[in-house]
Amino acid sequence: MKHISSLSILLRQGRQYIPDPTTVEVPGIFRGRPVISEETVDNETLVACCPMGAINADDKVSLDLGKCAFCGLCARKFPSKIRFTKDYHLATTVRENLIVNEGEDKPIEFGPKPECCSKFRGSLKLRQVSAAGDNSCEWELGATSNVNFDMGRYGIEFVASPRHADGIVITGPISRNMARATQICYDAVPDPKLVVLCGVDAISGGLYADSEDIDRSFLQAHKADLYLPGNPAHPLTILNGLLALTRK
């Protein structure tokens, strides 16, 4: 009876894990890489509608995924100008690659990754640092290890101690209260080590970028090796970014 019950669950729910997370299509509502058309609109209104200040129209219209909350407000107000695809391959090693320009419909360029493949190819252990995060990216990072995404099958895991880690994953804008703790955690990671920024708050400060309670001096002293945009970053964005960083 026990085996029959298990088979019944499989028939009802289907296969839960994702065989290939690099090619699977995201079901339901998901906003991935945006595409900006060359149609003429009121650029001043377009820029003003973004609560994150992610849209620029000094020359051509551009959208900075490092600042974008993926709220979709711009696409709803200007559907002929901006649309969001389901492309979750948004990770990059170069901050400037997160800027999507008008008239371009191409994947986000990942960028160079010197020595990462040879040093972290078979196993990558990461310590997550919630530097005043809101728990959204923290939840998605946790989801990468569940039965659906199963990041551990690629040798990528989160560990409890920075002394057992190959790098840190920062979520949140880095508040003044977390600035020293983030540095201490980073210092405890043995060399060579990585810095990964997950989510809009970590990449640009998000809504809190101009707050006096934010201290992002850590990122002035240490260059990020990987940017994972999103609000929060989707588990497939996270997983594909880490795979791209450690695989040829």
C-alpha positions as semicolon CSV with decimal commas, in nm:
position;residue;x (nm);y (nm);z (nm)
1;M;0,000;0,000;0,000
2;K;0,289;0,235;0,078
3;H;0,429;0,201;-0,276
4;I;0,083;0,251;-0,427
5;S;0,043;0,570;-0,223
6;S;0,381;0,700;-0,346
7;L;0,292;0,625;-0,710
8;S;-0,040;0,803;-0,662
9;I;0,141;1,117;-0,543
10;L;0,375;1,105;-0,844
11;L;0,082;1,072;-1,082
12;R;-0,098;1,369;-0,928
13;Q;0,200;1,603;-0,889
14;G;0,423;1,492;-1,173
15;R;0,801;1,525;-1,164
16;Q;0,890;1,801;-0,920
17;Y;1,258;1,854;-0,989
18;I;1,378;2,045;-1,295
19;P;1,600;1,819;-1,510
20;D;1,776;2,108;-1,686
21;P;1,751;2,449;-1,511
22;T;1,945;2,617;-1,793
23;T;1,671;2,567;-2,055
24;V;1,345;2,523;-1,864
25;E;1,066;2,772;-1,937
26;V;0,927;2,964;-1,640
27;P;0,552;2,901;-1,602
28;G;0,295;3,160;-1,502
29;I;0,363;3,530;-1,454
30;F;0,734;3,614;-1,460
31;R;0,917;3,931;-1,562
32;G;1,261;3,866;-1,697
33;R;1,487;4,057;-1,936
34;P;1,307;4,366;-2,072
35;V;1,303;4,475;-2,434
36;I;1,275;4,845;-2,524
37;S;1,130;4,932;-2,865
38;E;1,226;5,235;-3,073
39;E;0,873;5,374;-3,069
40;T;0,851;5,740;-2,978
41;V;0,682;5,812;-2,644
42;D;0,686;6,090;-2,386
43;N;1,029;6,014;-2,242
44;E;0,987;6,254;-1,951
45;T;0,674;6,071;-1,834
46;L;0,840;5,735;-1,895
47;V;1,140;5,823;-1,680
48;A;0,920;5,970;-1,406
49;C;0,699;5,659;-1,381
50;C;0,983;5,440;-1,250
51;P;0,991;5,443;-0,868
52;M;1,349;5,313;-0,868
53;G;1,502;5,566;-1,108
54;A;1,610;5,277;-1,330
55;I;1,506;5,438;-1,661
56;N;1,726;5,691;-1,838
57;A;1,644;5,888;-2,152
58;D;1,933;6,134;-2,187
59;D;2,013;5,998;-2,532
60;K;1,824;5,678;-2,609
61;V;1,601;5,511;-2,353
62;S;1,781;5,261;-2,132
63;L;1,682;5,054;-1,831
64;D;1,928;4,958;-1,557
65;L;1,852;4,607;-1,427
66;G;2,077;4,678;-1,131
67;K;1,820;4,935;-1,016
68;C;1,503;4,780;-1,160
69;A;1,248;4,627;-0,921
70;F;1,076;4,441;-1,208
71;C;0,746;4,588;-1,088
72;G;0,627;4,618;-1,448
73;L;0,482;4,967;-1,402
74;C;0,668;5,103;-1,705
75;A;0,541;4,818;-1,925
76;R;0,184;4,870;-1,808
77;K;0,195;5,245;-1,878
78;F;0,392;5,215;-2,203
79;P;0,316;4,865;-2,337
80;S;0,434;4,952;-2,687
81;K;0,768;5,081;-2,554
82;I;0,872;4,829;-2,288
83;R;0,787;4,463;-2,250
84;F;0,932;4,201;-2,019
85;T;1,033;3,863;-2,159
86;K;1,065;3,538;-1,964
87;D;1,442;3,531;-2,006
88;Y;1,588;3,460;-1,660
89;H;1,951;3,453;-1,776
90;L;2,020;3,794;-1,623
91;A;2,340;3,734;-1,427
92;T;2,665;3,900;-1,528
93;T;3,016;3,962;-1,403
94;V;3,015;4,319;-1,539
95;R;2,792;4,585;-1,380
96;E;2,754;4,780;-1,708
97;N;2,608;4,472;-1,880
98;L;2,291;4,516;-1,674
99;I;2,192;4,822;-1,876
100;V;1,938;4,735;-2,147
101;N;1,930;4,983;-2,435
102;E;1,652;5,090;-2,668
103;G;1,627;4,891;-2,992
104;E;1,826;4,593;-2,862
105;D;1,680;4,247;-2,810
106;K;1,972;4,032;-2,708
107;P;2,071;3,823;-2,404
108;I;2,256;3,983;-2,115
109;E;2,627;3,935;-2,179
110;F;2,783;3,739;-1,896
111;G;3,135;3,877;-1,926
112;P;3,479;3,739;-1,840
113;K;3,536;3,517;-1,537
114;P;3,914;3,482;-1,490
115;E;4,022;3,173;-1,295
116;C;3,673;3,106;-1,154
117;C;3,621;2,793;-1,365
118;S;3,948;2,631;-1,263
119;K;3,922;2,719;-0,894
120;F;3,553;2,659;-0,820
121;R;3,443;2,421;-1,097
122;G;3,376;2,106;-0,897
123;S;3,260;2,257;-0,570
124;L;3,141;2,599;-0,461
125;K;3,048;2,675;-0,101
126;L;2,894;3,012;-0,018
127;R;2,808;3,203;0,299
128;Q;2,501;3,423;0,269
129;V;2,508;3,763;0,440
130;S;2,178;3,941;0,493
131;A;2,301;4,300;0,511
132;A;1,968;4,461;0,604
133;G;1,779;4,255;0,348
134;D;1,400;4,224;0,347
135;N;1,404;3,841;0,336
136;S;1,281;3,819;-0,025
137;C;1,618;3,734;-0,181
138;E;1,699;3,525;0,125
139;W;1,393;3,311;0,054
140;E;1,487;3,268;-0,311
141;L;1,843;3,172;-0,222
142;G;1,700;2,909;0,009
143;A;1,471;2,787;-0,270
144;T;1,771;2,703;-0,491
145;S;1,839;2,407;-0,262
146;N;1,485;2,266;-0,264
147;V;1,365;1,964;-0,462
148;N;1,272;2,175;-0,766
149;F;1,605;2,346;-0,836
150;D;1,840;2,117;-0,639
151;M;2,150;2,334;-0,668
152;G;2,348;2,084;-0,462
153;R;2,363;1,840;-0,754
154;Y;2,614;2,078;-0,914
155;G;2,828;2,096;-0,602
156;I;2,702;2,446;-0,511
157;E;2,585;2,484;-0,151
158;F;2,541;2,735;0,128
159;V;2,741;2,678;0,445
160;A;2,703;2,802;0,801
161;S;3,056;2,930;0,851
162;P;3,255;3,171;0,630
163;R;3,565;2,966;0,716
164;H;3,415;2,680;0,515
165;A;3,312;2,904;0,225
166;D;3,459;3,008;-0,110
167;G;3,281;3,342;-0,105
168;I;2,990;3,543;0,027
169;V;2,649;3,623;-0,122
170;I;2,526;3,963;-0,006
171;T;2,156;4,049;0,007
172;G;2,028;4,387;0,119
173;P;2,167;4,739;0,069
174;I;2,429;4,704;0,350
175;S;2,320;4,916;0,642
176;R;2,559;5,095;0,876
177;N;2,486;4,831;1,139
178;M;2,583;4,551;0,898
179;A;2,884;4,711;0,728
180;R;3,141;4,587;0,978
181;A;2,975;4,245;1,008
182;T;2,990;4,205;0,630
183;Q;3,361;4,291;0,632
184;I;3,431;4,049;0,919
185;C;3,250;3,771;0,735
186;Y;3,443;3,841;0,416
187;D;3,774;3,846;0,600
188;A;3,698;3,504;0,750
189;V;3,664;3,345;0,405
190;P;3,995;3,191;0,292
191;D;4,155;3,309;-0,033
192;P;4,072;3,295;-0,318
193;K;3,718;3,418;-0,255
194;L;3,417;3,556;-0,436
195;V;3,170;3,838;-0,375
196;V;2,820;3,785;-0,516
197;L;2,552;4,055;-0,504
198;C;2,197;3,918;-0,508
199;G;1,899;4,145;-0,576
200;V;1,848;4,512;-0,652
201;D;1,920;4,626;-0,295
202;A;2,262;4,463;-0,293
203;I;2,355;4,574;-0,644
204;S;2,256;4,941;-0,626
205;G;2,103;5,006;-0,284
206;G;1,752;4,990;-0,430
207;L;1,500;5,219;-0,266
208;Y;1,749;5,285;0,013
209;A;2,040;5,399;-0,204
210;D;2,028;5,758;-0,075
211;S;1,954;5,674;0,288
212;E;2,194;5,802;0,553
213;D;2,163;5,465;0,726
214;I;2,333;5,285;0,435
215;D;2,708;5,219;0,430
216;R;2,828;5,065;0,103
217;S;3,199;5,126;0,160
218;F;3,257;4,750;0,151
219;L;3,171;4,749;-0,220
220;Q;3,409;5,037;-0,282
221;A;3,689;4,829;-0,136
222;H;3,592;4,493;-0,287
223;K;3,479;4,439;-0,646
224;A;3,180;4,211;-0,696
225;D;3,245;3,898;-0,902
226;L;2,881;3,828;-0,990
227;Y;2,560;4,033;-1,011
228;L;2,223;3,859;-0,976
229;P;1,949;4,115;-1,057
230;G;1,587;4,089;-0,948
231;N;1,354;4,196;-0,670
232;P;1,396;3,930;-0,556
233;A;1,629;3,741;-0,787
234;H;1,459;3,429;-0,925
235;P;1,612;3,092;-0,825
236;L;1,679;3,020;-1,194
237;T;1,865;3,351;-1,227
238;I;2,070;3,265;-0,919
239;L;2,142;2,907;-1,025
240;N;2,230;2,991;-1,385
241;G;2,454;3,276;-1,272
242;L;2,651;3,053;-1,036
243;L;2,672;2,779;-1,298
244;A;2,798;3,025;-1,560
245;L;3,058;3,151;-1,315
246;T;3,196;2,805;-1,240
247;R;3,147;2,618;-1,568
248;K;3,314;2,656;-1,906
